[in-house]
Coordinates of C-alpha atoms in Angstrom, one line a residue:
X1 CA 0.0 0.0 0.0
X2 CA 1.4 4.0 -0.2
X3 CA 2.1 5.2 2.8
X4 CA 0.2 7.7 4.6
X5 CA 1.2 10.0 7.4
X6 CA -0.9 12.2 9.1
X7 CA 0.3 15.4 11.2
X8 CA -0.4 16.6 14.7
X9 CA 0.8 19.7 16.6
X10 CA 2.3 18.3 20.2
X11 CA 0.5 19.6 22.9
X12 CA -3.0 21.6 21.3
X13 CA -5.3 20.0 23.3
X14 CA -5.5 18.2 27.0
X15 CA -4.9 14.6 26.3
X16 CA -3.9 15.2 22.2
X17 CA -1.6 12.0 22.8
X18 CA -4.8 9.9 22.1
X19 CA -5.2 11.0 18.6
X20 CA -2.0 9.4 18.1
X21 CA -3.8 5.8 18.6
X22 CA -6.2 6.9 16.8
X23 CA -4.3 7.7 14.0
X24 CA -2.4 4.2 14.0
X25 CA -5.8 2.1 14.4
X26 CA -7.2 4.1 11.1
X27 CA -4.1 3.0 8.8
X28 CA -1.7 5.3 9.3
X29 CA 2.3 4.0 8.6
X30 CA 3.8 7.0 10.3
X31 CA 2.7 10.1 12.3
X32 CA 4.4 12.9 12.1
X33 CA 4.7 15.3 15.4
X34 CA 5.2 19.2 15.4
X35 CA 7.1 20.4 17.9
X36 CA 5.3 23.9 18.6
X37 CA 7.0 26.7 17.7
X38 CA 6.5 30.5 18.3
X39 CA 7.7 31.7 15.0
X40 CA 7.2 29.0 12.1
X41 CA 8.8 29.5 8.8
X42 CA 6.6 27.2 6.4
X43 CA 3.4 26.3 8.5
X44 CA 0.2 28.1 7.1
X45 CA -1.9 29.5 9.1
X46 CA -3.8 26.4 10.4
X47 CA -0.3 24.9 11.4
X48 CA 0.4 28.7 13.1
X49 CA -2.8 28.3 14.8
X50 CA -2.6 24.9 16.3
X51 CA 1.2 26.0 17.9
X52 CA -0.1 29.1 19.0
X53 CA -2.9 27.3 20.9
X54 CA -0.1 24.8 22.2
X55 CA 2.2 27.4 23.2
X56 CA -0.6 28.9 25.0
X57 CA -0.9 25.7 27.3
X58 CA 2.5 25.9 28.3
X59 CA 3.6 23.4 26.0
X60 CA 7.3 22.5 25.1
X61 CA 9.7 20.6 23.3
X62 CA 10.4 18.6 26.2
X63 CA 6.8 18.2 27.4
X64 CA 5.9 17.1 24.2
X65 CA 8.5 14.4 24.0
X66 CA 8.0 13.5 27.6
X67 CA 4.1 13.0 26.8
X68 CA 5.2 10.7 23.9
X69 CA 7.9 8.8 25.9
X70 CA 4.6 7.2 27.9
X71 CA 2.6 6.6 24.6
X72 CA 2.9 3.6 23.4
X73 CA 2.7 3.5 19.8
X74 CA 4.0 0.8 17.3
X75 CA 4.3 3.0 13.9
X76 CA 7.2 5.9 13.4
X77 CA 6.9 8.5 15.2
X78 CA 8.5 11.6 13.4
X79 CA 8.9 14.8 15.3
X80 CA 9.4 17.5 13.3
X81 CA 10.5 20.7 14.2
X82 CA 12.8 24.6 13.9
X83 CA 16.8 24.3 13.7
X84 CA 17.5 26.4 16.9
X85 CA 15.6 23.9 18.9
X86 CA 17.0 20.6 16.8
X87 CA 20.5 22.0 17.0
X88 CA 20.1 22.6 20.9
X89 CA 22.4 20.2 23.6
X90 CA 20.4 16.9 24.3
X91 CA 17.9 17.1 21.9
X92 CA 19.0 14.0 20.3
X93 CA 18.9 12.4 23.6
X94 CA 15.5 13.5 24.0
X95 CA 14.1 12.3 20.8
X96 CA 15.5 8.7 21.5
X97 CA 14.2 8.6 25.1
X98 CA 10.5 9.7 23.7
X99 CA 11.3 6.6 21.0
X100 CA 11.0 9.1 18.1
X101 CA 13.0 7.3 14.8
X102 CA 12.9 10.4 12.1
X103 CA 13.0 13.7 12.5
X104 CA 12.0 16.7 10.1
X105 CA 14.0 20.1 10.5
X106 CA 12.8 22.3 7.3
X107 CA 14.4 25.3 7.9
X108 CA 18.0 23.4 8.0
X109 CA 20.5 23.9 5.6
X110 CA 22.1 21.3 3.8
X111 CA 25.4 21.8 4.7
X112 CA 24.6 22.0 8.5
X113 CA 23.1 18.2 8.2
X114 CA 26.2 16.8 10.4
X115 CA 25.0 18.7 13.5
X116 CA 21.7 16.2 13.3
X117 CA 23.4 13.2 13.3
X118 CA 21.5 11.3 16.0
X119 CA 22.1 7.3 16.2
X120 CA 18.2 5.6 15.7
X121 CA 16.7 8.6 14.7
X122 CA 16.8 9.3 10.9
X123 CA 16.7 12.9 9.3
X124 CA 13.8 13.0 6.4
X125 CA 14.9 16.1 4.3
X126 CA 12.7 18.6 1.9
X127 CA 12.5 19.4 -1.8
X128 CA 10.8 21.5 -3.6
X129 CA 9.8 22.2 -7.2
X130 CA 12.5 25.1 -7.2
X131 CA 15.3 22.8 -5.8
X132 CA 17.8 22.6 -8.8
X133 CA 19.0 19.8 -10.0
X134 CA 22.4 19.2 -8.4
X135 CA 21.0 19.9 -5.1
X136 CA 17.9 17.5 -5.6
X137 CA 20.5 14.8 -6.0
X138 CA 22.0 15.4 -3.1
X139 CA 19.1 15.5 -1.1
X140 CA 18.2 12.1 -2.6
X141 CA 21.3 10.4 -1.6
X142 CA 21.4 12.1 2.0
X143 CA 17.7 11.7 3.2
X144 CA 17.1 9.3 5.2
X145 CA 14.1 7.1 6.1
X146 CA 11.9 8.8 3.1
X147 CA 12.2 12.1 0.9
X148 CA 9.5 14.8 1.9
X149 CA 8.4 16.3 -1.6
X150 CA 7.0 19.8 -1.0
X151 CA 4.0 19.3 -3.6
X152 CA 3.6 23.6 -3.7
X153 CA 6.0 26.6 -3.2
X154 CA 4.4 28.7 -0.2
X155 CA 3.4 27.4 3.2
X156 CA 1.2 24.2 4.6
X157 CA -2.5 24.7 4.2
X158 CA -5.8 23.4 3.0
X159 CA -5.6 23.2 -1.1
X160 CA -8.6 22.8 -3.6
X161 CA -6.6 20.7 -5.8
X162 CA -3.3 19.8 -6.1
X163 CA -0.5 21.9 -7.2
X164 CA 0.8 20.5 -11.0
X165 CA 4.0 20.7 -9.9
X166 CA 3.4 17.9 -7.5
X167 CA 4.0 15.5 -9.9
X168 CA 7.1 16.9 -12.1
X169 CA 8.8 17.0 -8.5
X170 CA 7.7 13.4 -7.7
X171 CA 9.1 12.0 -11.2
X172 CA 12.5 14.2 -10.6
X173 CA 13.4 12.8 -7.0
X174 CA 12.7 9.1 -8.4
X175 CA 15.2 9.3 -10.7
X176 CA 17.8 10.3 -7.7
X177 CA 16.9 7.9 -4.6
X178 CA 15.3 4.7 -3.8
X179 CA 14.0 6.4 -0.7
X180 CA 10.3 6.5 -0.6
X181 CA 8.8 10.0 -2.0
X182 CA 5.9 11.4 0.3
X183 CA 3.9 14.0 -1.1
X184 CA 2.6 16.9 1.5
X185 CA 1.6 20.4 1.4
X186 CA -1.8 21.7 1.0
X187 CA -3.3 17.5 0.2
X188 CA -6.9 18.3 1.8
X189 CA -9.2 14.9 0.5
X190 CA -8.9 11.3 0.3
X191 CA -9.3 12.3 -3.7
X192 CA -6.3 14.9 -3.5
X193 CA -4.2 12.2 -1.1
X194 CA -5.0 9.6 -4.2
X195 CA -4.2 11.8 -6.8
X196 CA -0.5 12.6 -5.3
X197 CA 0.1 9.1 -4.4
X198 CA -0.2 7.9 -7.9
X199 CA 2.5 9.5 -8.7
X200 CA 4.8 9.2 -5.0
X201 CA 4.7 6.5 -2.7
X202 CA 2.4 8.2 0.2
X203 CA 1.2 11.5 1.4
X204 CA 2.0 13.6 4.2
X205 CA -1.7 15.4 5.6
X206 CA -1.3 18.2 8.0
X207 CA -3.5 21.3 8.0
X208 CA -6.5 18.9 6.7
X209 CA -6.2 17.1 10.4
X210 CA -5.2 19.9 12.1
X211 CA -8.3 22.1 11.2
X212 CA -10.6 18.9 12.5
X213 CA -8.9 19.1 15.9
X214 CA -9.3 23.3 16.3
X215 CA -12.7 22.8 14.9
X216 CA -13.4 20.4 18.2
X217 CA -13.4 16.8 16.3
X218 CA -12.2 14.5 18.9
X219 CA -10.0 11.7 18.2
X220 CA -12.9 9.3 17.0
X221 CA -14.0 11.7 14.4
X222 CA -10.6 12.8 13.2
X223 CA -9.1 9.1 13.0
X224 CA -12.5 8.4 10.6
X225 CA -11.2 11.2 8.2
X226 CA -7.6 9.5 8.8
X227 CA -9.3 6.2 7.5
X228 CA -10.8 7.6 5.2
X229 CA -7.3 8.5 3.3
X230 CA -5.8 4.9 4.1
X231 CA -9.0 3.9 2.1
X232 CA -8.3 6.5 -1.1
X233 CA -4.8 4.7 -0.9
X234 CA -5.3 1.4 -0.8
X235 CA -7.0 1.9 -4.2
X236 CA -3.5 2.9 -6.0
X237 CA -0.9 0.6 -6.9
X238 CA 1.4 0.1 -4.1
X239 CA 4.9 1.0 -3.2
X240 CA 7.8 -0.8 -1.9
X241 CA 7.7 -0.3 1.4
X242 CA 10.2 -2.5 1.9
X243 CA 13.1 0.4 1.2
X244 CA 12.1 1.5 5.2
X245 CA 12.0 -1.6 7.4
X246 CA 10.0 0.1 10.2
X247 CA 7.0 0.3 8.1
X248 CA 7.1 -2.8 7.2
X249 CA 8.3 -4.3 10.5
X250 CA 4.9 -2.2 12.0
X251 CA 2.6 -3.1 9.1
X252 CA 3.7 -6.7 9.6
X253 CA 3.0 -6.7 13.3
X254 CA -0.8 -5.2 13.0
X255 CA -1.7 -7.9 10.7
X256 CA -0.3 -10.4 13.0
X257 CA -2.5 -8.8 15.6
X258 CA -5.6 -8.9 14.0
X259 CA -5.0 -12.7 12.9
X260 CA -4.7 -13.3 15.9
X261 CA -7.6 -11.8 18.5

C-alpha cells in the first residue's frame, strides 16, 4: 500500500496523545509530530494556529517528548520541528528517550546536516519544485528514512486541488533515490491524497487534520477522516515499502495482531 502520514501539533489539546492511537488504528504507517514553535517559517496559518494554541498551554519541546515517551505507539513516530531547537544540547537524547525514529527540520541547511546526526533517529529532508537539479541529487542520496516532496512553493495549508508541480517533483526525485517520496503540502481529500500518491509512494496530511482538531473533532472523528485517506490509498498501486524496514516491520505486526484476537 502508499504510505500515509498524518500530522499533529504536540500539545493543542488536554490529552492530544490519544489522537496518536487513533491515527495508528485508522491506517496510518507513520505520524508525524510538530514540535510547537512561536515563529514557524513554512506552516500556514492552520499549522500557526494549532502551535499558537499549544504554546498557549505551556507546552514544550520537552513536554511534548515526555508526553510521547509514555505513549505507546507501534508505527514511526517523526517529530518535526525549527533548527534552533534541533540544534540545541540533548535534543537527540531526548528524541530517543520519547522513541521518536525520524525527524523533520525544514528550515536546516544542507550543509549544516552533520550537527543532526542522532544514532536511531533518521533525518527526512525537503524538496521542492525550485530545488535545482544538483541539489535534488544530493538531497536524494542524503535523506534518510523517506524524501519529503514539498508538492507547492508557499506554506502548509488546505488546497482545492493539487499543485501540477506535485507531480514533475515526484518523477524528478525518483530518478535520484530509492528512498520512498511522500507527497505533503496543502493534500486536503482522500481524492487529493489519491491523486499525489499515484504518482509518489504516500502523502503527508497536515492542515486537513489539524483544522478537525481546532474545529473540536475528537479523536474518534478525526481518526475516521484519517481512515478515510488509508482507504483513497489502498485503491492505487502500491509502493515498496520495503526500502524503510520500520513500516514494514509495523505493518507486519498489526496484521499479526488482528489474525490473531
Amino acid at each position: 500500500m502508499k504510505l500515509l502520514m498524518p500530522y499533529i501539533t504536540g500539545g493543542v489539546v488536554p490529552g492530544w496523545t490519544a489522537y496518536l492511537s487513533a491515527f495508528e488504528h485508522a491506517g496510518a504507517d507513520l505520524i508525524e509530530v510538530g514540535l510547537p514553535f512561536s515563529d514557524p517559517t513554512v506552516d500556514g496559518p492552520t499549522i500557526q494556529e494549532s502551535s499558537d494554541a499549544a504554546l498557549a498551554r505551556g507546552t514544550t519541546p520537552a513536554s511534548v517528548l515526555e508526553d510521547l515517551a509514555k505513549v505507546r505507539i507501534d508505527i514511526p513516530l517523526i517529530a518535526s520541528t525549527y533548527a534552533n531547537i534541533a540544534l540545541r544540547p540533548g535534543f537527540g537524547d531526548a528524541l530517543t528517550a520519547a522513541r521518536v525514529t525520524g525527524l523533520i527540520v525544514p528550515d536546516l541547511p544542507l550543509d549544516e546536516l552533520a550537527g543532526l546526526e542522532v544514532p536511531g533517529v533518521q533525518v527526512s529532508l525537503l524538496a521542492s519544485p525550485a530545488t535545482p537539479d544538483d541539489r535534488l541529487a544530493e538531497i536524494g542520496q542524503r535523506s534518510q528514512g523517506f524524501v519529503y516532496a514539498i508538492s507547492v512553493m508557499g506554506t502548509t495549508g488546505e488546497r482545492d486541488r493539487l499543485a501540477p508541480s506535485a507531480a514533475a517533483l515526484a518523477a524528478r526525485l525518483k530518478q535520484v533515490t530509492d528512498l520512498p517520496v511522500l507527497l505533503g503540502f496543502g493534500i486536503s481529500t482522500p481524492e487529493q491524497a489519491a491523486e499525489a500518491s499515484a504518482v509518489a509512494d504516500g502523502v503527508i496530511v497536515g492542515a486537513a487534520v489539524m483544522r478537525r482538531i481546532l474545529d473540536g473533532a475528537g479523536p474518534a472523528e478525526v481518526g475516521a477522516f484519517v481512515a478515510s485517506l488509508r482507504a483513497a490509498l489502498s485503491l492505487v498501486a502500491p509502493c515498496d515499502d520495503r526500502r524503510w524496514p520500520q513500516i514494514s516491520d509495523s505493518r507486519a505486526s498489526r496484521s499479526a495482531a488482528a489474525a490473531d484476537p
